[in-house]
Amino acid sequence: MAAPMRVRTTFSIFRRVSSQFGSWNRNYCSDVTKKGIIVGVYSKEDDKEEGFVFTKAAEEVNDRASGRLQELLNIAGPTVKQGKAKILYDVNQDFSSVAVVGLGKQSAGYNNVEQVNEAKENIRAAIAAGATQLRESGAKHISVDPCSDAQAAAEGASLALFSYDELKDESKRKPLVELDILGNTEKSAKEQWARGMTLASSQNFARTLMEMPANRLTPRRFAEITGEQLRITKTIVTRAHTQQWAMEKNMGGFLSVAKGSDQPPIFLEMTYNGTDPAVKPLILIGKGVTFDSGGISIKPAQNMDAMRADMGGAAVVAGAMDAIATLQLPINVVALTPLCENLLNGSANKPGDVVKAMNGKTIQIDNTDAEGRVLLADALCYACTEFEPRAVIDLATLTGAVDVALGSAATGTFSTSETLWSDLHQAGVETGDRLWRLPLYKHYTSQVTESHLADVNNVGKHPRSAGSCTGAAFLKEFVTVPEWAHLDIAGVMENKDEIPYLVKGMTGRPLRTLVEFVARMANQS
Ligand code: BES
Ligand code: MG
Ligand code: ZN
């Protein structure tokens, strides 16, 4: 069996869990009673037929146990439903429990209607079910069948075991589990496994930041924690720009949102050079509102706690940088996250106030709850003028309207570039964390540029119509490069029960899609 790798179920900040093979050997779990394995079975191609087909690894386990896996499974009932797990005990002396998980049909692949690679999604969901059930039954070390895609298997296991419970009493926390790949697999499968572990770990980092309560994750703490995390990769330089710096840059939009709070704002800049520094960088921007009360246009009390995750864009971008550096992708990337709170003290923005963005455009703030676009305006100006970007992509929990439109099925995506859109979309097909395109028509632009007092208004003329599109149209007014995409991630911010391999809570979506996109872009150049 391959060397085990420890995975955190609780993301412990300041301590990176290695995603390289051979590490953590000293922690190897020698207690057989706490060892579990996950093996996959496919269902028969003919729906009417009962029974299953073993994966290669399941076949090997069955052989080693002289057919006992098959026997026990026949007793338990010979079908394992897709995405479900059956736990078997006493299969072999090497481990205490086996989760047999249903992978669905072996013929699964790209589904044109779903616009997703279903083979990979099926693996993630099935392995996730096995991992959580084995942990429930006391397993401390789980070896995972790579199925036909070790990366998807690693992602399913590691994402499913995440739990943000560091603020709870120890007795209430989910136990830590070690994960590794099952069997004597080839080098390529081990590399895929390690890649999946890296991506899941970075996404779990983003989830941790999003879950953290706003009193503990202020702009300053966000910058500190992210700085510590990214320092581990040794290849990212982080700079936490101050309020003074933002004033010198004339970031009147960002500063206007921040001044309603006692917490000073921070404009965090993260630079990764994976190739010749002369090569134009990709710029990633993440909305970093560590709490959004709505300001004077205050939000209703119900579910307002979820607004601790209004820095989801910043978290995903920071987590993506972590993965990009760990994978040593040959590309230059700069991440920009304007961090502040949207609160309401005596200096807060008032409806009707007019502020001036970095590019000189004036913004009439008719609704202080549409704050994301006001601070992103400055970040977009900075990205377009300070660098010579090959592309700019912003991620933001920008509008409740995108949740109305798409729910949590896909990230609403706007782009001025066909190729950028197509590449982003393709990446989502592979990761299962999908993107869906929405329009950037002039129709919407006119609704935000006809402002009574200023150049633009931060809300559309018809506030009940196409809120995500007018939000995107507003941002477009501050973009001066041809290759731009805006990802409205408000609808995918939180998981109730829709994504089987993500537990309830903040998701860190669409981190894996973003990193997949960056990896492909890196290979193009
Ligand atoms: N952070 C919110 C958007 C949001 C809503 C994110 C739900 C996640 C879940 C954003 O700042 C906001 O309040 N947007 C307003 C815009 C409106 C005033 C034009 C909204 O969606 O209501
Ligand atoms: Mg708001
Ligand atoms: Zn917001």
Coordinates of C-alpha atoms and ligand atoms in Angstrom, one line a residue:
M1 CA 0.0 0.0 0.0
A2 CA 1.2 3.5 -0.8
A3 CA 2.5 5.7 2.0
P4 CA -0.3 7.4 3.8
M5 CA -1.1 11.1 3.7
R6 CA -2.8 13.0 6.4
V7 CA -5.7 15.1 5.6
R8 CA -7.3 17.6 7.8
T9 CA -10.9 17.4 8.4
T10 CA -10.7 20.6 10.4
F11 CA -8.5 23.1 8.6
S12 CA -5.9 24.0 11.0
I13 CA -4.5 27.4 10.1
F14 CA -0.8 27.9 10.1
R15 CA -0.1 24.2 9.7
R16 CA -0.2 23.0 6.2
V17 CA -1.0 19.4 5.8
S18 CA 1.4 18.1 3.2
S19 CA 0.0 16.9 -0.1
Q20 CA 3.2 15.2 -1.1
F21 CA 3.8 11.5 -0.8
G22 CA 6.1 10.1 1.8
S23 CA 5.3 12.7 4.4
W24 CA 3.6 12.1 7.7
N25 CA 4.8 8.5 7.6
R26 CA 5.4 8.6 11.3
N27 CA 1.8 9.0 11.8
Y28 CA 1.0 5.8 10.0
C29 CA -2.0 4.2 11.5
S30 CA -0.9 0.7 12.6
D31 CA -4.1 -0.1 14.4
V32 CA -6.0 -2.4 12.1
T33 CA -9.3 -1.8 14.0
K34 CA -9.3 1.8 12.8
K35 CA -8.4 1.2 9.2
G36 CA -11.0 1.4 6.5
I37 CA -10.9 1.2 2.7
I38 CA -13.3 2.5 0.1
V39 CA -13.8 0.4 -3.1
G40 CA -16.1 1.3 -6.0
V41 CA -18.6 -0.8 -7.9
Y42 CA -20.3 0.1 -11.2
S43 CA -24.0 -0.8 -11.8
K44 CA -25.0 -2.9 -14.7
E45 CA -25.5 -1.1 -18.0
D46 CA -28.9 -2.6 -18.3
D47 CA -31.2 -0.9 -15.7
K48 CA -33.2 -4.1 -15.3
E49 CA -30.2 -6.2 -14.4
E50 CA -29.3 -6.5 -10.7
G51 CA -25.7 -6.8 -9.4
F52 CA -22.5 -4.8 -10.0
V53 CA -19.1 -4.8 -11.6
F54 CA -16.0 -4.4 -9.5
T55 CA -13.4 -1.7 -10.2
K56 CA -9.8 -3.0 -10.6
A57 CA -9.0 -2.2 -7.0
A58 CA -12.2 -3.8 -5.7
E59 CA -11.4 -6.9 -7.7
E60 CA -7.9 -7.0 -6.1
V61 CA -9.3 -6.7 -2.6
N62 CA -11.8 -9.4 -3.4
D63 CA -9.1 -11.7 -4.6
R64 CA -6.9 -11.1 -1.6
A65 CA -9.9 -11.9 0.6
S66 CA -10.5 -15.1 -1.4
G67 CA -13.9 -13.9 -2.6
R68 CA -15.2 -12.7 0.7
L69 CA -16.0 -9.2 -0.5
Q70 CA -18.3 -10.6 -3.2
E71 CA -19.9 -13.0 -0.6
L72 CA -20.6 -10.4 2.0
L73 CA -22.0 -8.0 -0.7
N74 CA -24.3 -10.7 -2.0
I75 CA -25.7 -11.1 1.6
A76 CA -26.1 -7.3 2.0
G77 CA -28.0 -7.2 -1.3
P78 CA -26.1 -7.1 -4.5
T79 CA -26.9 -3.6 -5.7
V80 CA -25.2 -0.5 -4.4
K81 CA -27.1 2.6 -5.4
Q82 CA -25.2 5.4 -7.2
G83 CA -23.7 7.8 -4.7
K84 CA -24.4 5.5 -1.8
A85 CA -22.2 3.4 0.4
K86 CA -22.5 0.0 2.1
I87 CA -20.2 -0.7 5.0
L88 CA -19.0 -4.2 5.4
Y89 CA -17.0 -5.6 8.3
D90 CA -14.7 -8.6 8.6
V91 CA -13.7 -8.8 5.0
N92 CA -10.0 -9.1 5.5
Q93 CA -7.5 -9.0 8.5
D94 CA -5.7 -6.0 7.1
F95 CA -8.5 -3.5 7.7
S96 CA -11.6 -3.4 9.9
S97 CA -14.1 -2.0 7.5
V98 CA -14.8 -1.7 3.8
A99 CA -17.1 0.9 2.2
V100 CA -18.4 -0.3 -1.1
V101 CA -19.6 2.7 -3.0
G102 CA -21.9 2.9 -6.1
L103 CA -20.2 4.7 -9.0
G104 CA -23.2 4.4 -11.4
K105 CA -22.6 3.1 -14.9
Q106 CA -19.2 2.6 -16.3
S107 CA -20.4 4.2 -19.6
A108 CA -20.9 7.6 -17.9
G109 CA -18.9 10.5 -19.4
Y110 CA -19.6 13.9 -20.7
N111 CA -23.3 14.8 -20.5
N112 CA -24.3 17.4 -23.0
V113 CA -27.4 18.5 -21.2
E114 CA -25.8 18.6 -17.8
Q115 CA -22.6 20.1 -19.3
V116 CA -20.5 18.1 -17.0
N117 CA -18.2 15.1 -16.9
E118 CA -20.4 12.7 -15.1
A119 CA -17.8 10.0 -14.7
K120 CA -15.8 12.3 -12.5
E121 CA -18.8 13.7 -10.6
N122 CA -20.0 10.2 -9.9
I123 CA -16.6 9.3 -8.4
R124 CA -16.5 12.4 -6.2
A125 CA -20.1 11.8 -4.8
A126 CA -19.6 8.0 -4.2
I127 CA -16.2 8.4 -2.6
A128 CA -17.6 11.2 -0.4
A129 CA -20.4 8.9 0.8
G130 CA -17.9 6.2 1.7
A131 CA -15.5 8.5 3.5
T132 CA -18.1 10.1 5.7
Q133 CA -19.7 6.8 6.6
L134 CA -16.3 5.2 7.5
R135 CA -15.5 8.2 9.7
E136 CA -18.9 7.7 11.4
S137 CA -18.0 4.1 12.0
G138 CA -14.7 5.0 13.7
A139 CA -12.1 4.7 10.9
K140 CA -9.0 6.9 11.5
H141 CA -7.2 5.9 8.3
I142 CA -9.0 5.5 5.0
S143 CA -7.4 4.1 1.8
V144 CA -9.4 5.2 -1.3
D145 CA -10.0 3.3 -4.6
P146 CA -8.7 5.7 -7.3
C147 CA -11.5 4.3 -9.5
S148 CA -10.7 5.6 -13.0
D149 CA -9.7 9.0 -11.8
A150 CA -7.6 9.4 -8.7
Q151 CA -7.9 13.2 -8.7
A152 CA -11.7 13.0 -8.5
A153 CA -11.4 10.4 -5.8
A154 CA -9.1 12.5 -3.7
E155 CA -11.3 15.6 -4.1
G156 CA -14.5 13.6 -3.1
A157 CA -12.8 12.2 0.0
S158 CA -11.0 15.3 1.2
L159 CA -13.9 17.8 0.5
A160 CA -16.4 15.5 2.2
L161 CA -14.4 15.2 5.4
F162 CA -14.1 18.9 5.9
S163 CA -15.7 20.3 9.0
Y164 CA -15.4 23.8 10.4
D165 CA -15.6 23.0 14.1
E166 CA -12.5 24.6 15.6
L167 CA -14.7 26.8 17.8
K168 CA -16.5 23.8 19.4
D169 CA -15.5 21.8 22.4
E170 CA -13.1 19.0 21.4
S171 CA -15.7 16.3 22.2
K172 CA -18.0 17.7 19.5
R173 CA -15.5 17.9 16.7
K174 CA -15.3 15.5 13.9
P175 CA -12.3 13.1 14.4
L176 CA -9.2 13.6 12.2
V177 CA -8.8 11.0 9.4
E178 CA -5.8 10.1 7.3
L179 CA -6.3 9.5 3.6
D180 CA -4.3 7.7 1.1
I181 CA -4.7 6.0 -2.3
L182 CA -5.5 2.2 -2.3
G183 CA -3.3 -0.4 -3.9
N184 CA 0.0 -0.4 -5.7
T185 CA -1.0 2.2 -8.3
E186 CA 1.1 3.7 -11.0
K187 CA 3.1 6.9 -10.7
S188 CA 0.5 8.8 -12.8
A189 CA -2.4 7.8 -10.5
K190 CA -0.3 8.9 -7.4
E191 CA 0.3 12.3 -9.1
Q192 CA -3.4 12.7 -9.9
W193 CA -4.2 11.8 -6.3
A194 CA -1.8 14.4 -5.0
R195 CA -3.3 17.0 -7.3
G196 CA -6.8 16.2 -6.0
M197 CA -5.6 16.5 -2.4
T198 CA -4.0 19.9 -3.1
L199 CA -7.1 21.3 -4.8
A200 CA -9.4 20.0 -2.0
S201 CA -7.0 21.3 0.7
S202 CA -7.0 24.8 -0.9
Q203 CA -10.8 24.7 -1.3
N204 CA -11.0 23.7 2.4
F205 CA -8.8 26.7 3.3
A206 CA -11.2 29.0 1.4
R207 CA -14.2 27.3 3.2
T208 CA -12.5 27.9 6.5
L209 CA -12.1 31.6 5.8
M210 CA -15.7 31.8 4.7
E211 CA -17.1 30.0 7.7
M212 CA -15.1 32.1 10.2
P213 CA -17.2 34.5 12.2
A214 CA -16.8 38.1 11.2
N215 CA -15.6 39.1 14.7
R216 CA -12.7 36.8 14.2
L217 CA -12.1 37.4 10.6
T218 CA -11.7 41.1 10.2
P219 CA -9.8 42.5 7.2
R220 CA -6.6 42.5 9.2
R221 CA -7.0 38.8 10.3
F222 CA -7.9 37.8 6.8
A223 CA -4.6 39.4 5.6
E224 CA -2.6 37.7 8.4
I225 CA -4.1 34.3 8.0
T226 CA -3.8 34.3 4.2
G227 CA -0.3 35.7 4.5
E228 CA 0.7 32.8 6.8
Q229 CA -0.9 30.2 4.6
L230 CA 0.7 31.5 1.4
R231 CA 4.1 31.9 3.0
I232 CA 4.3 28.1 3.2
T233 CA 4.5 27.8 -0.6
K234 CA 7.5 30.2 -0.4
T235 CA 6.7 31.6 -3.9
I236 CA 4.0 34.1 -3.2
V237 CA 4.7 37.6 -2.1
T238 CA 1.8 39.2 -0.2
R239 CA 1.4 42.9 0.5
A240 CA -1.3 44.3 2.7
H241 CA -1.9 47.9 1.5
T242 CA -3.3 50.3 4.1
Q243 CA -6.1 52.8 4.0
Q244 CA -3.4 55.5 3.4
W245 CA -2.2 53.7 0.3
A246 CA -5.8 53.5 -1.0
M247 CA -6.1 57.2 -0.4
E248 CA -3.0 57.8 -2.4
K249 CA -4.5 55.7 -5.2
N250 CA -7.7 57.7 -5.1
M251 CA -9.8 54.6 -4.4
G252 CA -12.8 56.6 -3.4
G253 CA -15.3 53.8 -3.9
F254 CA -13.5 51.3 -1.7
L255 CA -12.8 53.8 1.0
S256 CA -16.4 55.0 1.1
V257 CA -17.6 51.5 1.9
A258 CA -14.9 51.0 4.5
K259 CA -15.5 54.2 6.4
G260 CA -18.8 53.0 7.8
S261 CA -16.9 50.6 10.0
D262 CA -14.3 50.9 12.9
Q263 CA -12.2 48.2 11.3
P264 CA -9.6 49.7 8.9
P265 CA -9.7 48.4 5.4
I266 CA -6.9 46.4 3.7
F267 CA -6.2 46.0 0.0
L268 CA -4.3 42.7 -0.1
E269 CA -2.1 42.0 -3.1
M270 CA -0.6 38.5 -3.7
T271 CA 1.9 38.0 -6.4
Y272 CA 3.0 34.7 -7.8
N273 CA 5.6 34.4 -10.5
G274 CA 5.7 30.9 -11.9
T275 CA 7.4 31.9 -15.1
D276 CA 9.5 34.8 -16.6
P277 CA 8.5 37.9 -14.7
A278 CA 8.3 39.7 -18.0
V279 CA 5.3 37.6 -19.1
K280 CA 2.0 39.4 -18.6
P281 CA 0.1 38.3 -15.5
L282 CA -3.4 37.0 -15.1
I283 CA -5.2 39.1 -12.5
L284 CA -7.7 37.6 -10.1
I285 CA -9.9 39.9 -8.0
G286 CA -12.0 38.8 -5.1
K287 CA -14.6 40.8 -3.2
G288 CA -13.6 40.8 0.4
V289 CA -16.4 42.2 2.5
T290 CA -15.8 40.4 5.8
F291 CA -19.3 41.3 6.9
D292 CA -22.1 42.9 4.9
S293 CA -24.9 44.4 7.1
G294 CA -26.1 46.3 4.1
G295 CA -25.1 49.6 5.7
I296 CA -27.8 52.3 6.0
S297 CA -29.8 50.3 3.5
I298 CA -29.7 47.6 6.2
K299 CA -30.5 44.0 5.5
P300 CA -33.3 42.1 7.2
A301 CA -32.2 40.2 10.3
Q302 CA -33.0 36.7 9.1
N303 CA -30.0 34.8 7.8
M304 CA -27.8 37.9 8.1
D305 CA -25.1 35.7 9.7
A306 CA -24.4 34.3 6.2
M307 CA -23.0 37.7 5.3
R308 CA -19.8 36.7 7.2
A309 CA -19.1 34.9 3.9
D310 CA -19.4 38.0 1.8
M311 CA -15.6 37.7 1.4
G312 CA -16.1 34.5 -0.5
G313 CA -14.6 36.0 -3.6
A314 CA -11.5 36.9 -1.7
A315 CA -11.3 33.5 0.0
V316 CA -11.6 31.6 -3.3
V317 CA -9.0 33.8 -4.9
A318 CA -6.6 33.3 -1.9
G319 CA -7.2 29.6 -1.9
A320 CA -6.7 29.4 -5.7
M321 CA -3.3 31.2 -5.2
D322 CA -2.4 28.5 -2.6
A323 CA -3.2 25.8 -5.1
I324 CA -1.5 27.5 -8.1
A325 CA 1.7 27.9 -6.1
T326 CA 1.6 24.4 -4.6
L327 CA 1.2 23.0 -8.1
Q328 CA 4.0 25.3 -9.3
L329 CA 2.0 26.3 -12.4
P330 CA 4.2 28.0 -15.0
I331 CA 2.2 31.3 -15.1
N332 CA 2.3 34.7 -13.5
V333 CA -0.7 35.6 -11.4
V334 CA -1.6 38.6 -9.2
A335 CA -4.5 38.4 -6.8
L336 CA -6.2 41.5 -5.5
T337 CA -8.6 41.5 -2.6
P338 CA -10.1 44.7 -1.3
L339 CA -11.1 43.8 2.3
C340 CA -13.5 45.8 4.5
E341 CA -16.7 45.7 6.5
N342 CA -20.0 47.1 5.2
L343 CA -21.4 48.5 8.5
L344 CA -23.2 51.7 9.6
N345 CA -21.5 54.1 11.9
G346 CA -21.8 57.9 11.8
S347 CA -19.5 58.2 8.8
A348 CA -21.2 55.5 6.7
N349 CA -22.3 56.0 3.1
K350 CA -25.9 57.3 2.8
P351 CA -28.3 56.7 -0.1
G352 CA -27.7 59.5 -2.6
D353 CA -24.1 60.0 -1.7
V354 CA -21.7 60.5 -4.5
V355 CA -18.1 59.2 -4.4
K356 CA -15.3 59.2 -7.0
A357 CA -13.5 56.0 -8.1
M358 CA -9.8 55.7 -9.0
N359 CA -10.5 56.4 -12.7
G360 CA -12.3 59.6 -11.9
K361 CA -15.8 58.3 -12.6
T362 CA -18.4 59.4 -10.0
I363 CA -20.7 56.9 -8.5
Q364 CA -24.1 57.7 -7.0
I365 CA -24.7 55.3 -4.1
D366 CA -28.5 54.9 -4.1
N367 CA -28.3 51.6 -2.1
T368 CA -25.6 51.1 0.4
D369 CA -26.2 47.4 0.2
A370 CA -24.9 47.3 -3.4
E371 CA -21.4 47.8 -1.9
G372 CA -19.5 45.1 -3.7
R373 CA -19.6 46.8 -7.0
V374 CA -18.4 50.1 -5.4
L375 CA -15.2 48.6 -4.0
L376 CA -14.7 46.3 -7.0
A377 CA -14.8 49.4 -9.3
D378 CA -11.5 50.5 -7.7
A379 CA -9.9 47.0 -7.8
L380 CA -10.8 46.7 -11.5
C381 CA -9.3 50.2 -12.3
Y382 CA -6.1 49.3 -10.4
A383 CA -5.8 45.9 -12.2
C384 CA -6.3 47.5 -15.6
T385 CA -3.9 50.4 -15.1
E386 CA -1.1 49.1 -12.7
F387 CA -0.4 45.9 -14.7
E388 CA -0.5 44.8 -18.3
P389 CA -2.9 41.9 -17.7
R390 CA -3.4 39.1 -20.2
A391 CA -6.8 38.8 -18.5
V392 CA -8.8 40.0 -15.5
I393 CA -11.2 37.8 -13.6
D394 CA -13.2 39.0 -10.7
L395 CA -15.1 36.8 -8.3
A396 CA -17.8 38.3 -6.0
T397 CA -20.8 37.4 -3.9
L398 CA -22.4 40.3 -5.7
T399 CA -26.1 39.8 -6.0
G400 CA -28.9 37.8 -4.4
A401 CA -30.5 37.9 -7.9
V402 CA -28.0 35.3 -9.3
D403 CA -29.3 32.8 -6.7
V404 CA -32.8 33.5 -8.0
A405 CA -31.7 32.9 -11.5
L406 CA -29.4 29.8 -11.2
G407 CA -29.5 28.7 -7.6
S408 CA -26.4 26.8 -6.6
A409 CA -26.2 24.8 -9.9
A410 CA -23.7 27.1 -11.5
T411 CA -21.8 30.4 -11.1
G412 CA -23.3 33.2 -13.1
T413 CA -20.6 34.3 -15.4
F414 CA -20.2 37.5 -17.6
S415 CA -17.5 38.0 -20.1
T416 CA -16.4 40.4 -22.8
S417 CA -14.3 37.6 -24.4
E418 CA -15.6 34.5 -26.2
T419 CA -12.3 32.6 -25.6
L420 CA -12.1 33.5 -22.0
W421 CA -15.7 32.4 -21.5
S422 CA -15.2 29.2 -23.4
D423 CA -12.1 28.2 -21.5
L424 CA -13.7 29.0 -18.1
H425 CA -16.8 26.9 -19.1
Q426 CA -14.7 24.0 -20.2
A427 CA -12.8 24.0 -16.9
G428 CA -16.2 23.8 -15.1
V429 CA -17.2 20.7 -17.1
E430 CA -14.2 18.8 -15.8
T431 CA -14.4 19.9 -12.1
G432 CA -18.2 19.6 -11.8
D433 CA -18.3 23.1 -10.4
R434 CA -20.0 24.7 -13.3
L435 CA -20.3 28.2 -14.8
W436 CA -23.2 29.5 -16.8
R437 CA -23.0 32.6 -19.0
L438 CA -25.2 35.6 -18.6
P439 CA -25.4 38.7 -20.8
L440 CA -23.5 42.0 -20.7
Y441 CA -25.9 43.9 -23.0
K442 CA -25.9 47.7 -23.5
H443 CA -29.5 47.4 -22.4
Y444 CA -28.2 46.9 -18.8
T445 CA -25.4 49.5 -19.1
S446 CA -27.9 52.3 -19.8
Q447 CA -29.8 51.3 -16.7
V448 CA -26.7 52.1 -14.5
T449 CA -25.2 55.0 -16.5
E450 CA -28.3 57.2 -16.4
S451 CA -27.7 58.6 -13.0
H452 CA -29.3 61.8 -11.7
L453 CA -26.2 63.1 -9.8
A454 CA -23.2 61.1 -11.1
D455 CA -21.6 59.2 -14.0
V456 CA -23.0 55.9 -12.8
N457 CA -25.5 54.7 -10.3
N458 CA -24.8 51.7 -8.1
V459 CA -28.3 50.3 -8.6
G460 CA -30.2 49.8 -11.8
K461 CA -33.2 51.9 -12.8
H462 CA -35.5 48.9 -12.6
P463 CA -34.3 47.3 -9.3
R464 CA -36.5 44.3 -9.6
S465 CA -35.3 43.3 -13.0
A466 CA -32.1 41.4 -13.9
G467 CA -30.1 42.5 -10.8
S468 CA -27.1 40.4 -11.6
C469 CA -26.9 41.8 -15.2
T470 CA -27.0 45.4 -14.0
G471 CA -24.4 44.6 -11.4
A472 CA -22.1 43.2 -14.1
A473 CA -22.9 46.1 -16.4
F474 CA -21.8 48.5 -13.6
L475 CA -18.5 46.7 -13.2
K476 CA -17.9 46.8 -16.9
E477 CA -17.7 50.6 -16.7
F478 CA -14.4 50.2 -14.9
V479 CA -12.7 47.7 -17.1
T480 CA -10.4 48.8 -19.8
V481 CA -8.9 45.5 -21.0
P482 CA -10.5 43.2 -23.6
E483 CA -10.2 40.0 -21.7
W484 CA -12.4 40.2 -18.6
A485 CA -14.8 37.9 -16.8
H486 CA -17.0 38.5 -13.8
L487 CA -18.1 35.6 -11.7
D488 CA -21.1 36.2 -9.5
I489 CA -20.7 33.6 -6.8
A490 CA -23.6 34.6 -4.5
G491 CA -25.7 31.6 -5.5
V492 CA -22.9 29.0 -4.9
M493 CA -21.6 30.5 -1.7
E494 CA -23.4 28.1 0.6
N495 CA -24.4 24.5 0.4
K496 CA -27.6 23.2 1.9
D497 CA -27.7 19.6 0.6
E498 CA -27.4 20.1 -3.2
I499 CA -23.7 19.1 -3.7
P500 CA -23.3 15.6 -2.2
Y501 CA -19.5 15.9 -1.6
L502 CA -19.7 19.2 0.2
V503 CA -21.2 19.3 3.7
K504 CA -23.7 21.9 4.7
G505 CA -22.1 25.3 5.0
M506 CA -19.8 27.6 3.0
T507 CA -18.4 26.0 -0.1
G508 CA -15.3 27.7 -1.5
R509 CA -16.8 27.4 -4.9
P510 CA -15.7 27.6 -7.7
L511 CA -12.1 27.3 -6.6
R512 CA -11.3 24.0 -8.4
T513 CA -12.7 25.4 -11.7
L514 CA -10.7 28.6 -11.4
V515 CA -7.5 26.6 -10.8
E516 CA -8.3 24.2 -13.6
F517 CA -8.7 27.2 -15.9
V518 CA -5.4 28.7 -14.7
A519 CA -3.6 25.4 -15.3
R520 CA -4.9 25.2 -18.8
M521 CA -3.9 28.8 -19.5
A522 CA -0.4 28.1 -18.1
N523 CA -0.1 25.2 -20.6
Q524 CA -1.2 27.3 -23.5
S525 CA 1.7 29.7 -23.1
Ligands
BES1 N1 -23.5 40.5 -0.5 C1 -24.7 40.8 -1.1 C2 -25.2 39.8 -2.1 C3 -25.5 38.4 -1.6 C4 -26.8 38.0 -1.3 C5 -24.5 37.5 -1.4 C6 -27.1 36.8 -0.8 C7 -24.8 36.2 -0.9 C8 -26.1 35.9 -0.6 C9 -24.6 42.1 -1.9 O1 -23.7 43.1 -1.3 C10 -26.0 42.8 -1.9 O2 -26.4 43.1 -0.9 N2 -26.5 42.9 -3.1 C11 -27.8 43.5 -3.2 C12 -27.8 44.4 -4.5 C13 -29.0 45.2 -4.6 C14 -29.1 46.2 -3.5 C15 -29.0 46.0 -6.0 C16 -28.8 42.4 -3.4 O3 -28.5 41.4 -4.0 O4 -29.9 42.6 -2.8
MG2 MG -24.6 44.2 0.2
ZN3 ZN -22.2 42.3 -0.2

